[in-house]
CSV table of C-alpha atoms and ligand atoms in Angstrom, one decimal:
chain,number,residue,atom,x,y,z
A,1,MET,CA,-9.2,-5.1,12.2
A,2,ASN,CA,-6.4,-5.1,14.8
A,3,ILE,CA,-3.6,-6.8,13.0
A,4,TYR,CA,-1.3,-6.1,15.9
A,5,THR,CA,-2.8,-8.9,17.9
A,6,ILE,CA,-1.3,-11.5,15.6
A,7,GLY,CA,2.4,-12.2,15.5
A,8,PHE,CA,4.8,-10.9,12.8
A,9,GLU,CA,5.2,-14.3,11.2
A,10,GLU,CA,1.5,-14.6,10.8
A,11,GLN,CA,1.2,-11.0,9.4
A,12,LEU,CA,4.1,-11.6,7.0
A,13,LYS,CA,2.3,-14.6,5.6
A,14,ILE,CA,-0.7,-12.4,4.7
A,15,LEU,CA,1.5,-9.6,3.5
A,16,ARG,CA,3.3,-12.0,1.1
A,17,GLU,CA,0.2,-13.2,-0.6
A,18,LYS,CA,-1.0,-11.8,-4.0
A,19,SER,CA,-4.4,-10.3,-3.3
A,20,THR,CA,-7.5,-11.1,-5.3
A,21,PRO,CA,-9.8,-8.5,-7.0
A,22,VAL,CA,-12.7,-7.0,-5.2
A,23,GLU,CA,-15.9,-8.4,-6.6
A,24,ASN,CA,-18.4,-6.4,-4.6
A,25,ILE,CA,-18.0,-2.8,-3.5
A,26,ASP,CA,-20.5,-3.2,-0.6
A,27,ASP,CA,-21.2,-1.3,2.6
A,28,GLN,CA,-18.9,-3.5,4.6
A,29,MET,CA,-16.0,-2.9,2.3
A,30,ILE,CA,-16.7,0.9,2.2
A,31,ALA,CA,-16.8,0.9,6.0
A,32,LEU,CA,-13.4,-0.8,6.0
A,33,THR,CA,-11.9,1.9,3.8
A,34,LEU,CA,-13.2,4.6,6.2
A,35,LYS,CA,-11.7,2.7,9.1
A,36,MET,CA,-8.4,2.5,7.2
A,37,ILE,CA,-8.4,6.2,6.6
A,38,GLU,CA,-9.1,6.8,10.3
A,39,THR,CA,-6.3,4.5,11.2
A,40,LEU,CA,-3.9,6.5,9.1
A,41,ASP,CA,-4.7,9.8,10.8
A,42,GLY,CA,-1.3,11.2,11.9
A,43,ILE,CA,0.6,8.0,11.6
A,44,GLY,CA,1.0,7.3,7.9
A,45,ILE,CA,-0.1,8.2,4.4
A,46,GLY,CA,-1.1,4.9,3.0
A,47,LEU,CA,-2.7,1.5,4.0
A,48,ALA,CA,-3.5,-1.5,1.9
A,49,ALA,CA,-6.1,-4.2,2.7
A,50,PRO,CA,-3.5,-7.0,3.3
A,51,GLN,CA,-2.1,-4.9,6.1
A,52,ILE,CA,-5.3,-5.3,8.0
A,53,GLY,CA,-5.5,-9.0,7.2
A,54,ILE,CA,-7.6,-8.8,4.1
A,55,ASN,CA,-6.1,-10.2,0.8
A,56,GLN,CA,-8.2,-8.1,-1.5
A,57,ARG,CA,-7.1,-5.5,-4.0
A,58,PHE,CA,-7.8,-2.1,-2.4
A,59,PHE,CA,-5.9,0.5,-0.5
A,60,VAL,CA,-6.2,4.1,0.7
A,61,CYS,CA,-3.8,7.0,0.4
A,62,ALA,CA,-4.2,10.0,2.7
A,63,LEU,CA,-1.6,12.7,2.1
A,64,ASP,CA,-1.5,15.7,4.3
A,65,ASP,CA,-3.7,18.5,3.0
A,66,GLU,CA,-5.3,16.3,0.4
A,67,ALA,CA,-8.6,14.5,0.5
A,68,PRO,CA,-8.1,10.8,1.3
A,69,MET,CA,-8.5,8.5,-1.8
A,70,VAL,CA,-9.6,4.9,-2.1
A,71,PHE,CA,-8.3,2.8,-4.9
A,72,ILE,CA,-10.1,-0.4,-5.7
A,73,ASN,CA,-8.7,-3.0,-8.2
A,74,PRO,CA,-6.0,-0.5,-9.3
A,75,GLU,CA,-3.9,-1.0,-12.3
A,76,LEU,CA,-0.8,1.0,-13.2
A,77,ILE,CA,-1.2,2.0,-16.8
A,78,GLU,CA,1.8,4.2,-17.2
A,79,THR,CA,5.1,4.7,-15.4
A,80,SER,CA,7.7,7.3,-16.2
A,81,GLU,CA,11.3,6.5,-17.1
A,82,GLU,CA,12.3,9.3,-14.8
A,83,LEU,CA,12.8,8.0,-11.2
A,84,SER,CA,12.5,9.7,-7.9
A,85,LYS,CA,13.7,8.7,-4.5
A,86,TYR,CA,11.7,9.0,-1.2
A,87,GLU,CA,12.4,7.8,2.2
A,88,GLU,CA,9.7,5.2,2.8
A,89,GLY,CA,8.4,3.4,5.8
A,90,CYS,CA,5.5,1.0,6.3
A,91,LEU,CA,3.1,0.6,9.2
A,92,SER,CA,3.6,-3.2,8.9
A,93,ILE,CA,7.4,-2.8,9.4
A,94,PRO,CA,7.4,-0.1,12.1
A,95,ASP,CA,10.4,2.1,12.8
A,96,ASN,CA,12.3,1.1,9.7
A,97,TYR,CA,12.9,3.5,6.8
A,98,GLY,CA,14.9,3.5,3.6
A,99,ASN,CA,15.3,5.5,0.4
A,100,ILE,CA,13.5,3.8,-2.4
A,101,LEU,CA,13.7,4.6,-6.1
A,102,ARG,CA,10.5,4.4,-8.1
A,103,PRO,CA,9.1,5.9,-11.3
A,104,ALA,CA,8.5,9.6,-10.6
A,105,HIS,CA,5.2,9.9,-12.5
A,106,ILE,CA,2.5,7.3,-12.9
A,107,LYS,CA,-1.0,6.9,-14.3
A,108,VAL,CA,-3.3,4.6,-12.4
A,109,GLN,CA,-6.7,3.3,-13.1
A,110,ALA,CA,-9.0,2.2,-10.3
A,111,TRP,CA,-12.6,2.2,-9.0
A,112,ASN,CA,-13.8,4.4,-6.2
A,113,THR,CA,-16.2,3.5,-3.4
A,114,ARG,CA,-19.2,4.5,-5.6
A,115,GLY,CA,-18.2,1.8,-8.0
A,116,ARG,CA,-17.0,4.3,-10.6
A,117,PRO,CA,-13.8,3.9,-12.6
A,118,PHE,CA,-11.3,6.7,-12.6
A,119,THR,CA,-7.9,7.5,-13.9
A,120,LEU,CA,-5.4,9.5,-12.0
A,121,GLU,CA,-2.0,10.9,-13.0
A,122,ALA,CA,0.2,11.4,-10.0
A,123,GLY,CA,3.7,12.5,-9.3
A,124,GLY,CA,5.8,13.3,-6.2
A,125,LEU,CA,4.8,11.7,-2.9
A,126,MET,CA,1.4,10.6,-4.2
A,127,ALA,CA,3.1,8.5,-7.0
A,128,THR,CA,5.3,6.9,-4.4
A,129,CYS,CA,2.3,6.2,-2.0
A,130,ILE,CA,0.3,4.6,-4.8
A,131,GLN,CA,3.2,2.4,-5.9
A,132,HIS,CA,4.1,1.3,-2.4
A,133,GLU,CA,0.4,0.4,-1.7
A,134,MET,CA,0.1,-1.4,-5.1
A,135,ASP,CA,3.1,-3.5,-4.2
A,136,HIS,CA,1.3,-4.6,-1.0
A,137,LEU,CA,-1.5,-6.1,-3.3
A,138,ASN,CA,1.2,-8.2,-5.0
A,139,GLY,CA,2.9,-9.4,-1.8
A,140,ILE,CA,5.8,-7.0,-2.2
A,141,LEU,CA,7.2,-4.9,0.7
A,142,PHE,CA,9.2,-1.7,0.4
A,143,ILE,CA,12.2,-3.5,1.9
A,144,ASP,CA,12.2,-5.7,-1.2
A,145,HIS,CA,13.5,-2.7,-3.1
A,146,MET,CA,16.5,-2.5,-0.8
A,147,PRO,CA,19.7,-4.4,-1.2
A,148,GLY,CA,19.2,-7.9,0.0
A,149,LYS,CA,21.5,-7.6,3.0
A,150,LYS,CA,19.7,-4.6,4.3
A,151,ARG,CA,16.3,-6.2,3.8
A,152,ASP,CA,17.3,-9.4,5.6
A,153,LYS,CA,18.7,-7.4,8.5
A,154,ILE,CA,15.4,-5.6,8.9
A,155,LEU,CA,13.4,-8.8,8.6
A,156,LYS,CA,15.6,-10.5,11.2
A,157,LYS,CA,14.7,-7.8,13.8
A,158,PHE,CA,11.1,-8.9,13.7
A,159,GLN,CA,11.7,-12.7,13.8
B,201,LIG,NI1,3.4,-0.4,3.5
C-alpha cells in the first residue's frame, strides 16, 4: 500500500502502464478502495489504483462535502466541447501544480463496489477529478497536458 517506499523511477514505471480491467469486485478490492478514500482525507480529491502500485482500472474521487465515489472499469461516454480550466496537482507528483484544460462536462459509465453499473453526468471539479483519474488508468499524468518544456522540468526534479 505504501508506494512512498519505492523510488520515483519505479513508481513512474507503474504510472506509465495502461491498466487492465477489474475482473472481480471482491472483498479485497473493496477494502482497497476504502483505504484509498482514507488516504485521501485532507490531502487530495482523487486517487487511482496505479498510484498505489496496482495496474487495474479503478479509482476513487472524494470531493469536499460530497460522498466519496468509487469508479470501477470506467468509460467516458460523452465529453463536452466546452472546456474548463482547473489548477491540478497529483499525489504522485507532490508539490507541483498547473492549470489544465479539459472538457467542462462529461458523462461517465462505471461499476460501483456492489457490482452495479451506473452512469454519472459531472461538471466542475468532479469532471476534472474523473478525467484526471481516468488518465491514470491509461498511463497519462496531468503534466502530460502541459507544454513539453514545463513537463520535462517537473519530471527532472524527481529524477
Ligand atoms: Ni493524479
